[in-house]
Short mmCIF file of C-alpha atoms in Angstrom, two decimals:
data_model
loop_
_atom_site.label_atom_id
_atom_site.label_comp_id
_atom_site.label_asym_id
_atom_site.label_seq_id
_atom_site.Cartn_x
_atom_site.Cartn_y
_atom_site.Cartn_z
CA UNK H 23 0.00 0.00 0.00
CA UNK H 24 1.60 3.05 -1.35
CA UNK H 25 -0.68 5.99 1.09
CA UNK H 26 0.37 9.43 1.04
CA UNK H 27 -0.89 11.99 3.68
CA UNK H 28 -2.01 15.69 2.46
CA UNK H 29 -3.10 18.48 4.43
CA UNK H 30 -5.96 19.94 2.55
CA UNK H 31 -8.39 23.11 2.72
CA UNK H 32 -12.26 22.85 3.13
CA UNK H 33 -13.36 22.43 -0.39
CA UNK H 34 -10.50 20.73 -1.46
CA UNK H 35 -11.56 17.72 1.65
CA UNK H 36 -15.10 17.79 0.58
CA UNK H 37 -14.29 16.74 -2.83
CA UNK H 38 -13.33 13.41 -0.73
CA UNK H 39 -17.03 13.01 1.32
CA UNK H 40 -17.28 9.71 -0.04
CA UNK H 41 -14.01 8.21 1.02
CA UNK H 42 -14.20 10.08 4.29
CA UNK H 43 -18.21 8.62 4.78
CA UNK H 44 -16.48 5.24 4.15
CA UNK H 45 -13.74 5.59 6.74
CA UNK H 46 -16.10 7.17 9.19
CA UNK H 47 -18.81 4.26 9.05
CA UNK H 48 -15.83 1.50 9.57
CA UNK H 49 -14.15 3.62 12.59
CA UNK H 50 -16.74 4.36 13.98
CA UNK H 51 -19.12 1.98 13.60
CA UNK H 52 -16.87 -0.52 16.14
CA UNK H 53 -16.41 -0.58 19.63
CA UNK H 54 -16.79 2.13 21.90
CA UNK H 55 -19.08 4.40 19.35
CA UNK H 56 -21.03 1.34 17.88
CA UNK H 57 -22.29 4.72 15.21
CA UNK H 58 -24.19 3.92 12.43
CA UNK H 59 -24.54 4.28 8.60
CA UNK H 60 -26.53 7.19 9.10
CA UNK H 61 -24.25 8.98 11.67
CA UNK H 62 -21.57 9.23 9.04
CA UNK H 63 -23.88 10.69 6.68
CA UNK H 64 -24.75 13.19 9.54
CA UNK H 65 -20.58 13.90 9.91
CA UNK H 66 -20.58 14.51 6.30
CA UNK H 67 -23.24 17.39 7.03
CA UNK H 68 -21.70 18.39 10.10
CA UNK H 69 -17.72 18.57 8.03
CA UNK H 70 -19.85 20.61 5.88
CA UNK H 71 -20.03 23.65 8.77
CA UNK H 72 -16.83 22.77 10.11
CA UNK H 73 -14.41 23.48 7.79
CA UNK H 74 -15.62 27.05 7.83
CA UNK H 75 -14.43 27.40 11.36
CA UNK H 76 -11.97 29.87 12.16
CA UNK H 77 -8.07 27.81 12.37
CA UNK H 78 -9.88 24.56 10.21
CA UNK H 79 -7.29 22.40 9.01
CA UNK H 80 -7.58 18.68 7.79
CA UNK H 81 -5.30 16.02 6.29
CA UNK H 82 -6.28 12.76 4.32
CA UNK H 83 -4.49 9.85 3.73
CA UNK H 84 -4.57 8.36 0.24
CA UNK H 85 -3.55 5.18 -1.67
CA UNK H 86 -4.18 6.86 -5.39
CA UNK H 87 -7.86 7.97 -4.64
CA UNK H 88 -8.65 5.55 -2.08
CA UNK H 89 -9.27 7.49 1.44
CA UNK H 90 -7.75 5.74 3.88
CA UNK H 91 -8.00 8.07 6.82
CA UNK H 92 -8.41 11.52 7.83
CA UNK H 93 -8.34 14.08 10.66
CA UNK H 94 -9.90 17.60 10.87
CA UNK H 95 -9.04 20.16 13.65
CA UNK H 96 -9.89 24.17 14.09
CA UNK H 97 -9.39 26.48 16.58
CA UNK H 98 -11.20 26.33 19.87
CA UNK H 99 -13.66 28.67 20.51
CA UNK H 100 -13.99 31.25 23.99
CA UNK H 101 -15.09 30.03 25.72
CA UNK H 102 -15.95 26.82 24.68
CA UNK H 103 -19.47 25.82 23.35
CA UNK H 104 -22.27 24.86 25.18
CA UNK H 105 -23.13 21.50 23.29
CA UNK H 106 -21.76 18.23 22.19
CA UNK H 107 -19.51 17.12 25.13
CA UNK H 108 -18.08 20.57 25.56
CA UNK H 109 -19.54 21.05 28.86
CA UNK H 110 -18.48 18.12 30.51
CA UNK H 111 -15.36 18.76 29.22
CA UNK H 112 -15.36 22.13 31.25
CA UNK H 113 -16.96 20.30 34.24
CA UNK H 114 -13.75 18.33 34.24
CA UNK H 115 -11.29 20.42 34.24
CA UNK H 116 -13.37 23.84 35.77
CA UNK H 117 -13.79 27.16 33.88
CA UNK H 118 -10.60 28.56 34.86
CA UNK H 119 -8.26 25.45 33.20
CA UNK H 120 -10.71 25.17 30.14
CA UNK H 121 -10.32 28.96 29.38
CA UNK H 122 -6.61 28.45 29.30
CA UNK H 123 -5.53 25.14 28.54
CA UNK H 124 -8.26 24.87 25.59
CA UNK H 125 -9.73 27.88 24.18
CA UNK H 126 -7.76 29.24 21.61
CA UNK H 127 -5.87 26.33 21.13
CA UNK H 128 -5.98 23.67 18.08
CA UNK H 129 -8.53 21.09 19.16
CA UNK H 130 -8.37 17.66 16.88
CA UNK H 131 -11.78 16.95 16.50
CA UNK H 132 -11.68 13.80 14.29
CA UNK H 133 -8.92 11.12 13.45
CA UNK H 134 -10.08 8.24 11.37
CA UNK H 135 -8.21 5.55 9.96
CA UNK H 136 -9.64 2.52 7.91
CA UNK H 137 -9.71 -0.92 10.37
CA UNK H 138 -7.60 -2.81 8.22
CA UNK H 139 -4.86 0.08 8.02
CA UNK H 140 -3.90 0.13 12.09
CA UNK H 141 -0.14 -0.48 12.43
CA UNK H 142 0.83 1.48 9.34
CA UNK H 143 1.64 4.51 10.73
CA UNK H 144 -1.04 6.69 8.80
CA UNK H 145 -2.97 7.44 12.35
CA UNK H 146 0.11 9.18 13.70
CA UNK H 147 0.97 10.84 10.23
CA UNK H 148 -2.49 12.46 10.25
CA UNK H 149 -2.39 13.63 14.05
CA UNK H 150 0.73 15.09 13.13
CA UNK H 151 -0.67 17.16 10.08
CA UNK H 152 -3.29 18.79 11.72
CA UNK H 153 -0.89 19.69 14.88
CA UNK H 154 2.15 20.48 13.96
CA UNK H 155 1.82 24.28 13.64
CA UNK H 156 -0.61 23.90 16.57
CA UNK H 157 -0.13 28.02 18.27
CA UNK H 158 2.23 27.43 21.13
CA UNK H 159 1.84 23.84 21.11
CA UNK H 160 -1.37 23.80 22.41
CA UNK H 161 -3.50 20.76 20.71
CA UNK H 162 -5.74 18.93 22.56
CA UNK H 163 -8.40 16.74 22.40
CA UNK H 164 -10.84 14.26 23.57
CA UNK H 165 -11.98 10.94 23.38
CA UNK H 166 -13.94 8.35 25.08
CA UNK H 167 -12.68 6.90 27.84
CA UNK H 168 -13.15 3.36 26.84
CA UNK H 169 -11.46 3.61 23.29
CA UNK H 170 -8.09 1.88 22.41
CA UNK H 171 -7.27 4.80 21.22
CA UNK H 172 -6.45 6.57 24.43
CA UNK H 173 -3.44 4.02 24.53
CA UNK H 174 -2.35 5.16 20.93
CA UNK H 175 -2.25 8.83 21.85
CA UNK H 176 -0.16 7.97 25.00
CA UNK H 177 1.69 6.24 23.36
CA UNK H 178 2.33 9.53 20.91
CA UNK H 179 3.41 11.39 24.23
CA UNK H 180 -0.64 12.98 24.68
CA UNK H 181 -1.45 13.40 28.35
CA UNK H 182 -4.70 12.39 29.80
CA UNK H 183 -5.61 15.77 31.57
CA UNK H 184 -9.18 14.39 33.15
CA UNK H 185 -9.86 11.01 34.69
CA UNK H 186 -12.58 9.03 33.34
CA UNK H 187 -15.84 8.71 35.73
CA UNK H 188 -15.40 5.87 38.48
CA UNK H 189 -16.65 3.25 36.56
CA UNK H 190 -14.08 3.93 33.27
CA UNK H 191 -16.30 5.32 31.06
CA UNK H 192 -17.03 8.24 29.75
CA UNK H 193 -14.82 10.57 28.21
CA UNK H 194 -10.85 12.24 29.08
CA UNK H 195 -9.17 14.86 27.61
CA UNK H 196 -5.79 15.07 26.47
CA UNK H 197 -3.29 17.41 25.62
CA UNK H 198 -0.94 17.36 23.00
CA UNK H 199 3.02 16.64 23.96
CA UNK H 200 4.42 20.28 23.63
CA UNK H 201 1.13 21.63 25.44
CA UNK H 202 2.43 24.26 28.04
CA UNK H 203 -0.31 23.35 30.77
CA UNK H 204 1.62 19.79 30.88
CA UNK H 205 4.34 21.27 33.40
CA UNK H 206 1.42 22.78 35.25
CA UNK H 207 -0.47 20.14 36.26
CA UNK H 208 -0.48 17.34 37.66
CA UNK H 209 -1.55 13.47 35.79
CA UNK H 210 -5.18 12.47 37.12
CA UNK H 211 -5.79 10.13 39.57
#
């Protein structure tokens, strides 16, 4: 498999909805998110909005047309807004370390990767795309609690900056390995 990784602009990912539908439906539609069909249709609509966000930036990996995987990030808004799981991510940390650990910074909001592509490398290639010129280092993002890929982003030097809920689920969030608030803080319990 002979994948290349491009960072691309709005329109220029769009052209790609299919491919990215496809990868979204087989990443997602496994264990922890169990999504279906339809809810990748509904990320197509919502990629739609997205990538006029202020800071949107998104990579894709290829093999000739094929989309393998993809990731989309954007600039966090101030404060943060007040649905998806944006305020329980605020809950978690408190206004204060939301305000300034997050907002403003370069949250990753998707990574994707086709199943049968895990082990290649084209997971971290993508993270890196969308975080490289991250301002001040400050990517973050978050997850659910239960995924695998918590381990993978460890294991890419993220730091788990919220504990899941007592029973494990749920979901943490994690901040990129140059983020400044790492120094400041502590590792969760």
């Amino acid at each position: 498999m002979a994948a290349a990784v491009h960072r691309l602009a709005g329109r220029d990912l769009l052209a790609h909805g299919a491919g990215i539908r496809a990868v979204h439906a087989a990443a997602f539609g496994r264990e922890p998110w169990h999504s279906l069909p339809a809810d990748a249709d509904r990320y197509l609509e919502r990629l739609a909005r997205d990538v006029t966000r202020p800071g949107f930036t998104a990579a894709l990996a290829l093999d000739g047309e094929r989309v393998l995987g993809f990731a989309t990030a954007w600039t966090s808004s101030t404060p943060l807004p007040a649905d998806r799981a944006y305020p329980r991510v605020t809950a978690a940390l408190g206004a204060e370390r939301t305000a300034a650990w997050l907002c403003g910074g370069r949250e990753v909001d998707e990574l994707a990767v086709l199943p049968d592509t895990h082990g290649l490398g084209l997971g971290r290639t993508l993270l890196a795309a969308v975080t490289r010129d991250a301002p001040d280092g400050r990517c973050w993002l978050l997850t659910s609690a239960e995924a695998a890929a918590v381990r993978f982003y460890e294991r890419l030097g993220w730091w788990q900056a919220t504990s899941p809920a007592p029973d494990g689920n749920g979901i943490v969030v994690l901040l990129g390995p140059d983020h400044p608030a790492r120094a400041a803080a502590a590792p969760p319990q």
